[in-house]
C-alpha atoms as an extended CHARMM CRD file, in Angstrom:
* protein
*
       252  EXT
         1         1  MET       CA             64.0960000000       18.6250000000       22.0940000000  PROA      1               0.0000000000
         2         2  LYS       CA             65.9580000000       19.8270000000       25.0460000000  PROA      2               0.0000000000
         3         3  LEU       CA             64.4090000000       22.8510000000       26.8700000000  PROA      3               0.0000000000
         4         4  GLU       CA             68.0820000000       24.3660000000       26.8950000000  PROA      4               0.0000000000
         5         5  MET       CA             68.2890000000       24.3030000000       23.1670000000  PROA      5               0.0000000000
         6         6  MET       CA             65.1290000000       26.4870000000       22.8610000000  PROA      6               0.0000000000
         7         7  LYS       CA             66.5750000000       29.1120000000       25.1520000000  PROA      7               0.0000000000
         8         8  VAL       CA             69.7110000000       29.6250000000       22.9320000000  PROA      8               0.0000000000
         9         9  THR       CA             69.5970000000       33.1100000000       21.0380000000  PROA      9               0.0000000000
        10        10  VAL       CA             71.5320000000       34.9250000000       18.3810000000  PROA      10              0.0000000000
        11        11  ILE       CA             72.7460000000       37.1330000000       21.3200000000  PROA      11              0.0000000000
        12        12  ASP       CA             74.1430000000       33.9960000000       22.9820000000  PROA      12              0.0000000000
        13        13  ILE       CA             75.9620000000       32.9340000000       19.9350000000  PROA      13              0.0000000000
        14        14  ALA       CA             77.3690000000       36.3870000000       19.2790000000  PROA      14              0.0000000000
        15        15  GLN       CA             78.7090000000       36.7180000000       22.8440000000  PROA      15              0.0000000000
        16        16  LYS       CA             80.1570000000       33.0900000000       22.5110000000  PROA      16              0.0000000000
        17        17  ALA       CA             81.9530000000       33.9110000000       18.9870000000  PROA      17              0.0000000000
        18        18  GLY       CA             82.7480000000       37.4640000000       20.1520000000  PROA      18              0.0000000000
        19        19  VAL       CA             81.2670000000       39.2370000000       17.0910000000  PROA      19              0.0000000000
        20        20  SER       CA             78.0480000000       41.2180000000       16.7460000000  PROA      20              0.0000000000
        21        21  GLN       CA             74.4960000000       39.8450000000       16.2980000000  PROA      21              0.0000000000
        22        22  SER       CA             74.3400000000       41.3600000000       12.6230000000  PROA      22              0.0000000000
        23        23  THR       CA             77.3150000000       39.1980000000       12.0230000000  PROA      23              0.0000000000
        24        24  VAL       CA             75.6740000000       36.0830000000       13.3690000000  PROA      24              0.0000000000
        25        25  SER       CA             72.6800000000       36.6620000000       11.2120000000  PROA      25              0.0000000000
        26        26  LYS       CA             74.7000000000       37.1280000000        8.1480000000  PROA      26              0.0000000000
        27        27  VAL       CA             76.3430000000       33.8450000000        8.7550000000  PROA      27              0.0000000000
        28        28  LEU       CA             72.9080000000       32.2960000000        9.1760000000  PROA      28              0.0000000000
        29        29  ASN       CA             71.6010000000       33.8220000000        6.1320000000  PROA      29              0.0000000000
        30        30  ASP       CA             74.7130000000       32.8470000000        4.0030000000  PROA      30              0.0000000000
        31        31  TYR       CA             75.7800000000       36.2120000000        3.2540000000  PROA      31              0.0000000000
        32        32  PRO       CA             78.9890000000       36.3180000000        1.1330000000  PROA      32              0.0000000000
        33        33  GLU       CA             80.7450000000       39.2390000000        2.6380000000  PROA      33              0.0000000000
        34        34  ILE       CA             81.7210000000       37.3740000000        5.7750000000  PROA      34              0.0000000000
        35        35  SER       CA             85.2140000000       36.3070000000        6.1260000000  PROA      35              0.0000000000
        36        36  GLY       CA             86.2580000000       32.5240000000        6.4010000000  PROA      36              0.0000000000
        37        37  GLU       CA             87.8680000000       32.9530000000        9.8690000000  PROA      37              0.0000000000
        38        38  THR       CA             84.7940000000       34.6480000000       11.1700000000  PROA      38              0.0000000000
        39        39  ARG       CA             82.2330000000       32.2290000000        9.7310000000  PROA      39              0.0000000000
        40        40  LYS       CA             84.3990000000       29.4950000000       11.3350000000  PROA      40              0.0000000000
        41        41  LYS       CA             83.8620000000       31.0000000000       14.8350000000  PROA      41              0.0000000000
        42        42  VAL       CA             80.1870000000       31.6380000000       14.3980000000  PROA      42              0.0000000000
        43        43  LEU       CA             79.5990000000       28.2130000000       13.2610000000  PROA      43              0.0000000000
        44        44  LYS       CA             81.7410000000       26.7760000000       16.0000000000  PROA      44              0.0000000000
        45        45  ALA       CA             79.7000000000       28.7470000000       18.6450000000  PROA      45              0.0000000000
        46        46  ILE       CA             76.5690000000       27.3520000000       17.0640000000  PROA      46              0.0000000000
        47        47  LYS       CA             77.4990000000       23.8830000000       17.2990000000  PROA      47              0.0000000000
        48        48  GLU       CA             78.8260000000       24.0350000000       20.9400000000  PROA      48              0.0000000000
        49        49  LEU       CA             75.6020000000       25.8830000000       22.1070000000  PROA      49              0.0000000000
        50        50  ASP       CA             73.5140000000       23.3210000000       20.1890000000  PROA      50              0.0000000000
        51        51  PHE       CA             71.4880000000       26.2120000000       18.5140000000  PROA      51              0.0000000000
        52        52  TYR       CA             68.6360000000       25.6890000000       16.0560000000  PROA      52              0.0000000000
        53        53  PRO       CA             67.5540000000       28.8040000000       14.1870000000  PROA      53              0.0000000000
        54        54  ASP       CA             63.9400000000       30.0190000000       13.9960000000  PROA      54              0.0000000000
        55        55  LEU       CA             63.4640000000       29.1040000000       10.2270000000  PROA      55              0.0000000000
        56        56  VAL       CA             59.8490000000       30.5350000000       10.4000000000  PROA      56              0.0000000000
        57        57  ALA       CA             61.1790000000       34.0360000000       11.5870000000  PROA      57              0.0000000000
        58        58  ARG       CA             63.8820000000       33.8940000000        9.0020000000  PROA      58              0.0000000000
        59        59  SER       CA             61.5820000000       33.2400000000        6.3400000000  PROA      59              0.0000000000
        60        60  LEU       CA             59.6860000000       36.1830000000        7.1960000000  PROA      60              0.0000000000
        61        61  VAL       CA             62.6700000000       38.4850000000        6.9960000000  PROA      61              0.0000000000
        62        62  LEU       CA             64.1780000000       36.7890000000        3.7970000000  PROA      62              0.0000000000
        63        63  LYS       CA             60.6270000000       36.1960000000        2.0840000000  PROA      63              0.0000000000
        64        64  LYS       CA             62.1500000000       32.8560000000        1.2980000000  PROA      64              0.0000000000
        65        65  SER       CA             61.7640000000       29.6450000000        3.4560000000  PROA      65              0.0000000000
        66        66  LYS       CA             64.2330000000       27.4350000000        1.4460000000  PROA      66              0.0000000000
        67        67  THR       CA             61.4100000000       24.6300000000        1.5340000000  PROA      67              0.0000000000
        68        68  ILE       CA             59.3130000000       23.4090000000       -1.1230000000  PROA      68              0.0000000000
        69        69  GLY       CA             56.2910000000       21.1610000000       -1.3350000000  PROA      69              0.0000000000
        70        70  LEU       CA             55.7750000000       17.9890000000       -3.0220000000  PROA      70              0.0000000000
        71        71  VAL       CA             52.3880000000       16.3850000000       -3.6100000000  PROA      71              0.0000000000
        72        72  VAL       CA             52.0830000000       12.7550000000       -4.6380000000  PROA      72              0.0000000000
        73        73  GLY       CA             49.1450000000       10.4990000000       -5.4470000000  PROA      73              0.0000000000
        74        74  ASP       CA             50.1930000000        7.6260000000       -3.2240000000  PROA      74              0.0000000000
        75        75  ILE       CA             53.5800000000        7.5030000000       -1.4690000000  PROA      75              0.0000000000
        76        76  SER       CA             53.3690000000        3.5260000000       -1.2170000000  PROA      76              0.0000000000
        77        77  ASN       CA             53.2760000000        3.4140000000       -4.8880000000  PROA      77              0.0000000000
        78        78  PRO       CA             57.0410000000        2.7930000000       -5.9520000000  PROA      78              0.0000000000
        79        79  PHE       CA             57.0290000000        5.0790000000       -8.5560000000  PROA      79              0.0000000000
        80        80  PHE       CA             56.1480000000        7.9670000000       -6.3450000000  PROA      80              0.0000000000
        81        81  SER       CA             58.3790000000        6.8440000000       -3.4510000000  PROA      81              0.0000000000
        82        82  GLU       CA             61.3280000000        6.4650000000       -5.6570000000  PROA      82              0.0000000000
        83        83  THR       CA             60.7390000000       10.0740000000       -7.4400000000  PROA      83              0.0000000000
        84        84  SER       CA             60.3470000000       11.5650000000       -4.1070000000  PROA      84              0.0000000000
        85        85  LYS       CA             63.6350000000       10.3400000000       -2.9260000000  PROA      85              0.0000000000
        86        86  VAL       CA             65.3540000000       11.7650000000       -5.8620000000  PROA      86              0.0000000000
        87        87  VAL       CA             63.4880000000       15.0810000000       -5.4150000000  PROA      87              0.0000000000
        88        88  ILE       CA             64.5720000000       15.3470000000       -1.7930000000  PROA      88              0.0000000000
        89        89  SER       CA             68.1000000000       14.3030000000       -2.7730000000  PROA      89              0.0000000000
        90        90  LYS       CA             68.4200000000       17.1470000000       -5.4140000000  PROA      90              0.0000000000
        91        91  ALA       CA             66.5970000000       19.7290000000       -3.0300000000  PROA      91              0.0000000000
        92        92  ARG       CA             69.1830000000       18.8330000000       -0.2430000000  PROA      92              0.0000000000
        93        93  GLU       CA             72.1090000000       19.7040000000       -2.5200000000  PROA      93              0.0000000000
        94        94  GLN       CA             70.6350000000       23.2620000000       -2.9010000000  PROA      94              0.0000000000
        95        95  GLY       CA             70.2140000000       23.4990000000        0.8260000000  PROA      95              0.0000000000
        96        96  ILE       CA             66.3250000000       23.2790000000        0.4650000000  PROA      96              0.0000000000
        97        97  ASP       CA             63.9280000000       21.2780000000        2.5140000000  PROA      97              0.0000000000
        98        98  VAL       CA             61.0610000000       19.2220000000        1.1820000000  PROA      98              0.0000000000
        99        99  ILE       CA             57.5490000000       18.9130000000        2.8220000000  PROA      99              0.0000000000
       100       100  ILE       CA             55.6180000000       15.7040000000        1.4700000000  PROA      100             0.0000000000
       101       101  SER       CA             51.9140000000       15.1090000000        1.2480000000  PROA      101             0.0000000000
       102       102  ASP       CA             49.8950000000       12.2520000000       -0.1570000000  PROA      102             0.0000000000
       103       103  THR       CA             46.5670000000       12.9190000000       -1.7400000000  PROA      103             0.0000000000
       104       104  ASP       CA             45.4550000000        9.1450000000       -2.1770000000  PROA      104             0.0000000000
       105       105  TYR       CA             44.3960000000       10.5910000000       -5.6310000000  PROA      105             0.0000000000
       106       106  ARG       CA             41.3680000000       12.6700000000       -3.8190000000  PROA      106             0.0000000000
       107       107  LEU       CA             40.7190000000       16.0700000000       -5.0830000000  PROA      107             0.0000000000
       108       108  GLU       CA             39.8920000000       17.4770000000       -1.6470000000  PROA      108             0.0000000000
       109       109  ASN       CA             43.3230000000       16.1490000000       -0.1000000000  PROA      109             0.0000000000
       110       110  LEU       CA             45.0170000000       17.9210000000       -3.1050000000  PROA      110             0.0000000000
       111       111  GLU       CA             43.1740000000       21.4600000000       -2.3030000000  PROA      111             0.0000000000
       112       112  TRP       CA             44.0110000000       20.8300000000        1.4120000000  PROA      112             0.0000000000
       113       113  ALA       CA             47.8680000000       19.8830000000        0.7010000000  PROA      113             0.0000000000
       114       114  LEU       CA             48.0810000000       22.9900000000       -1.6240000000  PROA      114             0.0000000000
       115       115  ARG       CA             46.5910000000       25.2850000000        0.8370000000  PROA      115             0.0000000000
       116       116  ASN       CA             48.4240000000       24.1330000000        3.7210000000  PROA      116             0.0000000000
       117       117  MET       CA             51.6520000000       24.5460000000        1.7150000000  PROA      117             0.0000000000
       118       118  VAL       CA             50.9220000000       27.9980000000        0.6390000000  PROA      118             0.0000000000
       119       119  GLY       CA             50.0290000000       28.6940000000        4.0730000000  PROA      119             0.0000000000
       120       120  ARG       CA             53.4700000000       27.4220000000        5.3890000000  PROA      120             0.0000000000
       121       121  ARG       CA             55.3130000000       29.6980000000        2.8980000000  PROA      121             0.0000000000
       122       122  VAL       CA             57.0240000000       27.1650000000        0.7880000000  PROA      122             0.0000000000
       123       123  ASP       CA             58.9810000000       28.5640000000       -2.0410000000  PROA      123             0.0000000000
       124       124  GLY       CA             57.1210000000       26.4770000000       -4.7560000000  PROA      124             0.0000000000
       125       125  ILE       CA             55.3790000000       23.2310000000       -5.0700000000  PROA      125             0.0000000000
       126       126  LEU       CA             55.9010000000       20.1600000000       -7.2000000000  PROA      126             0.0000000000
       127       127  VAL       CA             52.6470000000       17.9790000000       -7.9130000000  PROA      127             0.0000000000
       128       128  ALA       CA             53.2700000000       14.4690000000       -9.0910000000  PROA      128             0.0000000000
       129       129  SER       CA             49.5480000000       13.3800000000       -9.9780000000  PROA      129             0.0000000000
       130       130  VAL       CA             46.6830000000       15.5010000000      -11.1240000000  PROA      130             0.0000000000
       131       131  ASN       CA             43.3900000000       14.7860000000      -12.7460000000  PROA      131             0.0000000000
       132       132  ARG       CA             43.1440000000       15.8650000000      -16.3110000000  PROA      132             0.0000000000
       133       133  ARG       CA             40.3970000000       18.4050000000      -15.5520000000  PROA      133             0.0000000000
       134       134  ASP       CA             41.8530000000       19.5920000000      -12.2320000000  PROA      134             0.0000000000
       135       135  THR       CA             41.3620000000       23.2940000000      -11.9390000000  PROA      135             0.0000000000
       136       136  VAL       CA             43.1470000000       23.7090000000       -8.3230000000  PROA      136             0.0000000000
       137       137  THR       CA             46.5550000000       23.7720000000       -9.6880000000  PROA      137             0.0000000000
       138       138  THR       CA             45.7630000000       25.7610000000      -12.6500000000  PROA      138             0.0000000000
       139       139  ASN       CA             44.1500000000       28.3840000000      -10.6480000000  PROA      139             0.0000000000
       140       140  LEU       CA             47.1620000000       28.5410000000       -8.1600000000  PROA      140             0.0000000000
       141       141  ALA       CA             49.5310000000       28.9590000000      -11.1100000000  PROA      141             0.0000000000
       142       142  LYS       CA             47.3660000000       31.8640000000      -12.6190000000  PROA      142             0.0000000000
       143       143  LYS       CA             47.7900000000       33.6570000000       -9.2700000000  PROA      143             0.0000000000
       144       144  GLY       CA             51.6000000000       33.7650000000       -9.7970000000  PROA      144             0.0000000000
       145       145  PHE       CA             52.6170000000       30.9810000000       -7.4040000000  PROA      145             0.0000000000
       146       146  PRO       CA             55.5470000000       28.7850000000       -8.6000000000  PROA      146             0.0000000000
       147       147  ILE       CA             54.0180000000       25.2070000000       -9.2920000000  PROA      147             0.0000000000
       148       148  VAL       CA             55.2170000000       22.7270000000      -11.4970000000  PROA      148             0.0000000000
       149       149  LEU       CA             53.3890000000       19.4070000000      -12.3140000000  PROA      149             0.0000000000
       150       150  PHE       CA             55.5330000000       16.1690000000      -13.3760000000  PROA      150             0.0000000000
       151       151  ASN       CA             54.4390000000       12.7870000000      -14.4180000000  PROA      151             0.0000000000
       152       152  ARG       CA             50.7950000000       14.1740000000      -15.2140000000  PROA      152             0.0000000000
       153       153  HSD       CA             49.3450000000       17.3410000000      -16.3810000000  PROA      153             0.0000000000
       154       154  THR       CA             45.8460000000       18.8270000000      -16.9100000000  PROA      154             0.0000000000
       155       155  ASP       CA             44.1410000000       19.2980000000      -20.0950000000  PROA      155             0.0000000000
       156       156  ASP       CA             44.1420000000       23.0000000000      -19.6030000000  PROA      156             0.0000000000
       157       157  LYS       CA             47.8370000000       23.1240000000      -19.8990000000  PROA      157             0.0000000000
       158       158  GLY       CA             47.9460000000       26.4150000000      -18.0480000000  PROA      158             0.0000000000
       159       159  THR       CA             50.5220000000       25.0830000000      -15.3400000000  PROA      159             0.0000000000
       160       160  SER       CA             54.1270000000       24.2790000000      -16.3330000000  PROA      160             0.0000000000
       161       161  PHE       CA             54.7750000000       20.4880000000      -16.4240000000  PROA      161             0.0000000000
       162       162  VAL       CA             57.4240000000       17.9730000000      -17.1880000000  PROA      162             0.0000000000
       163       163  VAL       CA             56.1690000000       14.6320000000      -18.5260000000  PROA      163             0.0000000000
       164       164  THR       CA             57.4230000000       11.5420000000      -20.7480000000  PROA      164             0.0000000000
       165       165  ASP       CA             56.0660000000       11.3440000000      -24.1720000000  PROA      165             0.0000000000
       166       166  ASN       CA             53.4080000000        8.7540000000      -23.1280000000  PROA      166             0.0000000000
       167       167  GLU       CA             51.6160000000        8.5690000000      -26.5410000000  PROA      167             0.0000000000
       168       168  LEU       CA             54.7550000000        7.7880000000      -28.3850000000  PROA      168             0.0000000000
       169       169  GLY       CA             55.9920000000        5.3780000000      -25.9190000000  PROA      169             0.0000000000
       170       170  SER       CA             52.6140000000        3.4020000000      -26.1770000000  PROA      170             0.0000000000
       171       171  TRP       CA             52.7360000000        3.6370000000      -29.8570000000  PROA      171             0.0000000000
       172       172  LEU       CA             56.3080000000        2.1120000000      -29.9230000000  PROA      172             0.0000000000
       173       173  ALA       CA             55.1640000000       -0.7590000000      -27.4410000000  PROA      173             0.0000000000
       174       174  VAL       CA             52.3210000000       -1.9090000000      -29.6860000000  PROA      174             0.0000000000
       175       175  ASP       CA             54.4310000000       -1.1280000000      -32.8730000000  PROA      175             0.0000000000
       176       176  HSD       CA             56.9410000000       -3.7360000000      -31.2890000000  PROA      176             0.0000000000
       177       177  LEU       CA             54.1630000000       -6.3780000000      -30.5400000000  PROA      177             0.0000000000
       178       178  VAL       CA             52.7220000000       -6.0650000000      -33.9900000000  PROA      178             0.0000000000
       179       179  GLY       CA             56.4530000000       -6.5450000000      -35.4140000000  PROA      179             0.0000000000
       180       180  LEU       CA             56.4770000000       -9.9150000000      -33.5880000000  PROA      180             0.0000000000
       181       181  GLY       CA             53.3830000000      -11.1690000000      -35.3430000000  PROA      181             0.0000000000
       182       182  HSD       CA             50.3710000000      -10.1260000000      -32.9340000000  PROA      182             0.0000000000
       183       183  GLU       CA             47.1430000000       -8.5810000000      -34.2260000000  PROA      183             0.0000000000
       184       184  LYS       CA             45.0310000000       -9.0920000000      -31.1550000000  PROA      184             0.0000000000
       185       185  ILE       CA             46.6310000000       -6.9640000000      -28.4190000000  PROA      185             0.0000000000
       186       186  ASP       CA             45.2300000000       -6.5240000000      -24.8580000000  PROA      186             0.0000000000
       187       187  TYR       CA             45.3720000000       -3.1920000000      -23.2320000000  PROA      187             0.0000000000
       188       188  ILE       CA             45.4720000000       -2.8500000000      -19.4790000000  PROA      188             0.0000000000
       189       189  SER       CA             45.7600000000        0.7810000000      -17.7530000000  PROA      189             0.0000000000
       190       190  GLY       CA             44.4280000000        2.9130000000      -14.9930000000  PROA      190             0.0000000000
       191       191  SER       CA             41.6910000000        5.3790000000      -15.5060000000  PROA      191             0.0000000000
       192       192  LEU       CA             41.7410000000        7.7080000000      -18.3980000000  PROA      192             0.0000000000
       193       193  HSD       CA             40.7820000000       10.5160000000      -16.1790000000  PROA      193             0.0000000000
       194       194  PHE       CA             44.6950000000       10.7980000000      -15.7870000000  PROA      194             0.0000000000
       195       195  SER       CA             46.7670000000       12.1020000000      -18.7790000000  PROA      195             0.0000000000
       196       196  THR       CA             49.5140000000        9.3200000000      -18.4220000000  PROA      196             0.0000000000
       197       197  PHE       CA             46.7350000000        6.6040000000      -18.9820000000  PROA      197             0.0000000000
       198       198  TYR       CA             44.7430000000        8.7430000000      -21.5880000000  PROA      198             0.0000000000
       199       199  GLN       CA             47.9100000000        9.3120000000      -23.6010000000  PROA      199             0.0000000000
       200       200  ARG       CA             48.9680000000        5.7990000000      -23.5400000000  PROA      200             0.0000000000
       201       201  TYR       CA             45.4910000000        4.7790000000      -24.7580000000  PROA      201             0.0000000000
       202       202  LYS       CA             45.7780000000        7.4440000000      -27.5090000000  PROA      202             0.0000000000
       203       203  GLY       CA             49.0560000000        5.7360000000      -28.5510000000  PROA      203             0.0000000000
       204       204  TYR       CA             47.6790000000        2.2200000000      -28.5410000000  PROA      204             0.0000000000
       205       205  MET       CA             44.6280000000        3.1680000000      -30.6800000000  PROA      205             0.0000000000
       206       206  LYS       CA             46.9290000000        5.1370000000      -33.2780000000  PROA      206             0.0000000000
       207       207  ALA       CA             49.2180000000        1.9770000000      -33.6350000000  PROA      207             0.0000000000
       208       208  LEU       CA             46.4110000000       -0.4120000000      -34.2190000000  PROA      208             0.0000000000
       209       209  GLN       CA             44.9940000000        2.1830000000      -36.8430000000  PROA      209             0.0000000000
       210       210  LYS       CA             48.2930000000        2.5770000000      -38.3070000000  PROA      210             0.0000000000
       211       211  HSD       CA             48.6250000000       -1.3250000000      -38.8740000000  PROA      211             0.0000000000
       212       212  GLY       CA             45.0020000000       -1.5470000000      -39.9160000000  PROA      212             0.0000000000
       213       213  LEU       CA             44.0320000000       -3.6200000000      -36.8330000000  PROA      213             0.0000000000
       214       214  SER       CA             40.4930000000       -3.6110000000      -35.2710000000  PROA      214             0.0000000000
       215       215  ASN       CA             40.0730000000       -2.4830000000      -31.9940000000  PROA      215             0.0000000000
       216       216  ASP       CA             38.0430000000       -4.8140000000      -29.8260000000  PROA      216             0.0000000000
       217       217  PRO       CA             36.5760000000       -2.8860000000      -26.7480000000  PROA      217             0.0000000000
       218       218  ARG       CA             36.6020000000       -6.2270000000      -24.7620000000  PROA      218             0.0000000000
       219       219  PHE       CA             40.2920000000       -6.1400000000      -24.8490000000  PROA      219             0.0000000000
       220       220  VAL       CA             40.8030000000       -3.0070000000      -23.1220000000  PROA      220             0.0000000000
       221       221  PHE       CA             40.8910000000       -2.3330000000      -19.3240000000  PROA      221             0.0000000000
       222       222  SER       CA             40.9730000000        1.4080000000      -18.1130000000  PROA      222             0.0000000000
       223       223  GLU       CA             39.7460000000        1.6120000000      -14.7130000000  PROA      223             0.0000000000
       224       224  LYS       CA             41.1060000000        1.7810000000      -11.1530000000  PROA      224             0.0000000000
       225       225  THR       CA             44.2980000000       -0.6530000000      -11.0200000000  PROA      225             0.0000000000
       226       226  GLU       CA             42.9010000000       -3.0570000000       -8.5180000000  PROA      226             0.0000000000
       227       227  LYS       CA             44.4320000000       -6.4970000000       -8.3840000000  PROA      227             0.0000000000
       228       228  GLU       CA             41.1320000000       -8.3410000000       -8.3070000000  PROA      228             0.0000000000
       229       229  GLN       CA             39.4220000000       -6.3620000000      -10.9750000000  PROA      229             0.0000000000
       230       230  ILE       CA             42.2220000000       -6.9930000000      -13.2600000000  PROA      230             0.0000000000
       231       231  LYS       CA             42.4910000000      -10.6920000000      -12.4110000000  PROA      231             0.0000000000
       232       232  LYS       CA             38.7870000000      -10.7950000000      -13.4900000000  PROA      232             0.0000000000
       233       233  PHE       CA             39.3020000000       -8.9280000000      -16.5160000000  PROA      233             0.0000000000
       234       234  LEU       CA             42.1100000000      -11.3770000000      -17.6060000000  PROA      234             0.0000000000
       235       235  LYS       CA             40.0970000000      -14.4700000000      -16.7790000000  PROA      235             0.0000000000
       236       236  ASP       CA             37.1110000000      -13.1440000000      -18.7300000000  PROA      236             0.0000000000
       237       237  ILE       CA             39.3100000000      -12.4080000000      -21.7370000000  PROA      237             0.0000000000
       238       238  LEU       CA             41.1020000000      -15.5520000000      -21.7820000000  PROA      238             0.0000000000
       239       239  LEU       CA             37.7080000000      -17.5060000000      -22.0140000000  PROA      239             0.0000000000
       240       240  LEU       CA             36.8680000000      -15.6360000000      -25.1110000000  PROA      240             0.0000000000
       241       241  GLY       CA             36.7620000000      -17.6870000000      -28.2710000000  PROA      241             0.0000000000
       242       242  ASN       CA             38.8900000000      -15.1340000000      -30.2770000000  PROA      242             0.0000000000
       243       243  LYS       CA             41.1270000000      -14.1470000000      -27.3210000000  PROA      243             0.0000000000
       244       244  PRO       CA             44.1270000000      -11.7360000000      -27.5860000000  PROA      244             0.0000000000
       245       245  THR       CA             47.6190000000      -13.1840000000      -28.3360000000  PROA      245             0.0000000000
       246       246  SER       CA             49.4880000000      -10.5820000000      -26.6070000000  PROA      246             0.0000000000
       247       247  LEU       CA             49.0510000000       -8.1770000000      -23.4520000000  PROA      247             0.0000000000
       248       248  TYR       CA             50.1780000000       -4.4980000000      -23.3480000000  PROA      248             0.0000000000
       249       249  ALA       CA             50.0160000000       -3.2220000000      -19.5880000000  PROA      249             0.0000000000
       250       250  ALA       CA             50.5290000000        0.4160000000      -19.4240000000  PROA      250             0.0000000000
       251       251  SER       CA             51.0700000000        0.4940000000      -15.8880000000  PROA      251             0.0000000000
       252       252  ASP       CA             52.9340000000       -1.5450000000      -13.3250000000  PROA      252             0.0000000000
């Protein structure tokens, strides 16, 4: 960043545009009563002087930062990277910036991210991955801070959340396999500590029960989805005398 850029002030903009400092402030803060012609002059001066407003100072005055936090489990996971892109795009349409933090599914990282974002005075936080028994997000919501979970939620349900019907989706998947003639269905997912996998497992079990099929615990994998572990699990079940005839993967 050029040193000259840091020295440009609202006073400089006002002098360049031939308006008052308060008018410049109103333009910067999107006040509606400023005429189109005046707004053009101020914006032209801002561009010519290469002015960057002090967003921290402005947020203190307006009590809004026009910034939200986004917390994901693992940004390298295609699901989180793709949803993050959509969140950023939609926020940008509203003139809102997004701060992203990656927790690597660790509670201490989630706590740090939330504390840091609140300290930066974000206007709200979206959290894409929480443990079913997590209390950090729930406690923050109880204090009145705007926070919304998506993709996963806690068992407490004390925080607003947006999720798909994982149980029904899972039930439909298994019901489809049974309709194709399969009665021995293998199930693979991540840890049941997460609501997504727990609800999908419930749907799997309910579908088996509905069709009168027995549940063989040897056919179920619900641990951390690491490639070598899954390969070993699949190899073991394929060596069984009574091996499954179909596979239902509840996670990519």
